[in-house]
PDB file of C-alpha atoms in Angstrom:
ATOM      1  CA  MET F   2     120.310 115.679  95.587  1.00  0.00           C
ATOM      2  CA  LEU F   3     120.241 114.911  99.302  1.00  0.00           C
ATOM      3  CA  ILE F   4     117.290 116.679 100.930  1.00  0.00           C
ATOM      4  CA  ASN F   5     117.077 116.913 104.723  1.00  0.00           C
ATOM      5  CA  ARG F   6     113.705 117.664 106.303  1.00  0.00           C
ATOM      6  CA  LYS F   7     112.042 117.436 109.707  1.00  0.00           C
ATOM      7  CA  SER F   8     108.604 115.833 109.653  1.00  0.00           C
ATOM      8  CA  MET F   9     105.839 118.250 110.543  1.00  0.00           C
ATOM      9  CA  LEU F  10     103.904 115.288 111.979  1.00  0.00           C
ATOM     10  CA  THR F  11     106.501 113.591 114.166  1.00  0.00           C
ATOM     11  CA  GLY F  12     109.522 115.889 114.312  1.00  0.00           C
ATOM     12  CA  VAL F  13     111.731 113.073 112.994  1.00  0.00           C
ATOM     13  CA  GLU F  14     114.549 114.265 110.739  1.00  0.00           C
ATOM     14  CA  ARG F  15     115.220 112.323 107.559  1.00  0.00           C
ATOM     15  CA  THR F  16     117.414 112.681 104.516  1.00  0.00           C
ATOM     16  CA  LEU F  17     116.335 111.413 101.112  1.00  0.00           C
ATOM     17  CA  ASP F  18     118.170 111.355  97.817  1.00  0.00           C
ATOM     18  CA  ILE F  19     115.701 113.026  95.468  1.00  0.00           C
ATOM     19  CA  PRO F  20     116.347 113.488  91.737  1.00  0.00           C
ATOM     20  CA  CYS F  21     116.105 117.263  91.566  1.00  0.00           C
ATOM     21  CA  THR F  22     118.489 120.176  91.249  1.00  0.00           C
ATOM     22  CA  GLU F  23     119.417 122.949  93.628  1.00  0.00           C
ATOM     23  CA  GLU F  24     117.926 125.380  91.118  1.00  0.00           C
ATOM     24  CA  GLN F  25     114.580 123.595  91.308  1.00  0.00           C
ATOM     25  CA  ILE F  26     114.605 123.651  95.109  1.00  0.00           C
ATOM     26  CA  ASN F  27     115.495 127.350  95.105  1.00  0.00           C
ATOM     27  CA  ALA F  28     112.748 128.151  92.590  1.00  0.00           C
ATOM     28  CA  TRP F  29     110.174 126.365  94.747  1.00  0.00           C
ATOM     29  CA  ASN F  30     111.456 127.985  97.963  1.00  0.00           C
ATOM     30  CA  GLN F  31     111.139 131.386  96.287  1.00  0.00           C
ATOM     31  CA  GLY F  32     107.543 130.631  95.328  1.00  0.00           C
ATOM     32  CA  GLN F  33     108.194 130.864  91.598  1.00  0.00           C
ATOM     33  CA  ASP F  34     105.626 128.179  90.796  1.00  0.00           C
ATOM     34  CA  LEU F  35     103.898 125.090  92.134  1.00  0.00           C
ATOM     35  CA  ILE F  36     106.183 122.227  93.090  1.00  0.00           C
ATOM     36  CA  GLN F  37     104.419 119.978  90.529  1.00  0.00           C
ATOM     37  CA  ARG F  38     105.398 122.369  87.749  1.00  0.00           C
ATOM     38  CA  ILE F  39     108.947 122.965  88.934  1.00  0.00           C
ATOM     39  CA  MET F  40     109.660 119.271  89.562  1.00  0.00           C
ATOM     40  CA  PRO F  41     107.223 117.354  87.327  1.00  0.00           C
ATOM     41  CA  ASP F  42     109.291 114.167  87.271  1.00  0.00           C
ATOM     42  CA  LEU F  43     109.094 113.605  91.034  1.00  0.00           C
ATOM     43  CA  THR F  44     106.546 111.292  92.589  1.00  0.00           C
ATOM     44  CA  ALA F  45     103.830 112.691  94.824  1.00  0.00           C
ATOM     45  CA  ASP F  46     105.621 111.119  97.816  1.00  0.00           C
ATOM     46  CA  GLN F  47     108.904 112.838  96.911  1.00  0.00           C
ATOM     47  CA  ARG F  48     107.181 116.215  96.545  1.00  0.00           C
ATOM     48  CA  GLU F  49     105.367 115.698  99.844  1.00  0.00           C
ATOM     49  CA  PHE F  50     108.661 114.964 101.575  1.00  0.00           C
ATOM     50  CA  ILE F  51     110.153 118.190 100.224  1.00  0.00           C
ATOM     51  CA  MET F  52     107.128 120.210 101.357  1.00  0.00           C
ATOM     52  CA  THR F  53     106.436 118.638 104.759  1.00  0.00           C
ATOM     53  CA  GLY F  54     109.246 116.242 105.627  1.00  0.00           C
ATOM     54  CA  CYS F  55     106.639 113.498 106.021  1.00  0.00           C
ATOM     55  CA  SER F  56     107.132 109.975 104.772  1.00  0.00           C
ATOM     56  CA  PRO F  57     104.366 107.933 103.147  1.00  0.00           C
ATOM     57  CA  GLU F  58     104.352 105.702 106.229  1.00  0.00           C
ATOM     58  CA  GLU F  59     103.643 108.691 108.484  1.00  0.00           C
ATOM     59  CA  TRP F  60     100.683 109.735 106.337  1.00  0.00           C
ATOM     60  CA  ASP F  61      99.368 106.155 106.367  1.00  0.00           C
ATOM     61  CA  THR F  62      99.610 106.057 110.165  1.00  0.00           C
ATOM     62  CA  LEU F  63      97.812 109.393 110.417  1.00  0.00           C
ATOM     63  CA  LYS F  64      94.992 108.144 108.166  1.00  0.00           C
ATOM     64  CA  GLU F  65      94.679 104.933 110.208  1.00  0.00           C
ATOM     65  CA  ASP F  66      94.505 106.941 113.438  1.00  0.00           C
ATOM     66  CA  GLU F  67      91.782 109.172 112.012  1.00  0.00           C
ATOM     67  CA  GLU F  68      89.793 106.172 110.779  1.00  0.00           C
ATOM     68  CA  ASN F  69      90.043 104.543 114.219  1.00  0.00           C
ATOM     69  CA  ASP F  70      88.726 107.725 115.832  1.00  0.00           C
ATOM     70  CA  ASP F  71      85.541 107.541 113.757  1.00  0.00           C
TER      71      ASP F  71
END
């Protein structure tokens, strides 16, 4: 399923093809359960993208920036 999200870190919009169903997305949006339980076959990166719109590269950059600030 094509999922479109805007990154909460950078505001960049991306679309990823994630192996989930519309029913799973709706269940998560309705707060029926934790995303890990609704979509257990997704990777942590795929779940993070659904929740925040952030890519793994964005999180890595954020971590590097924080480490450089220390």
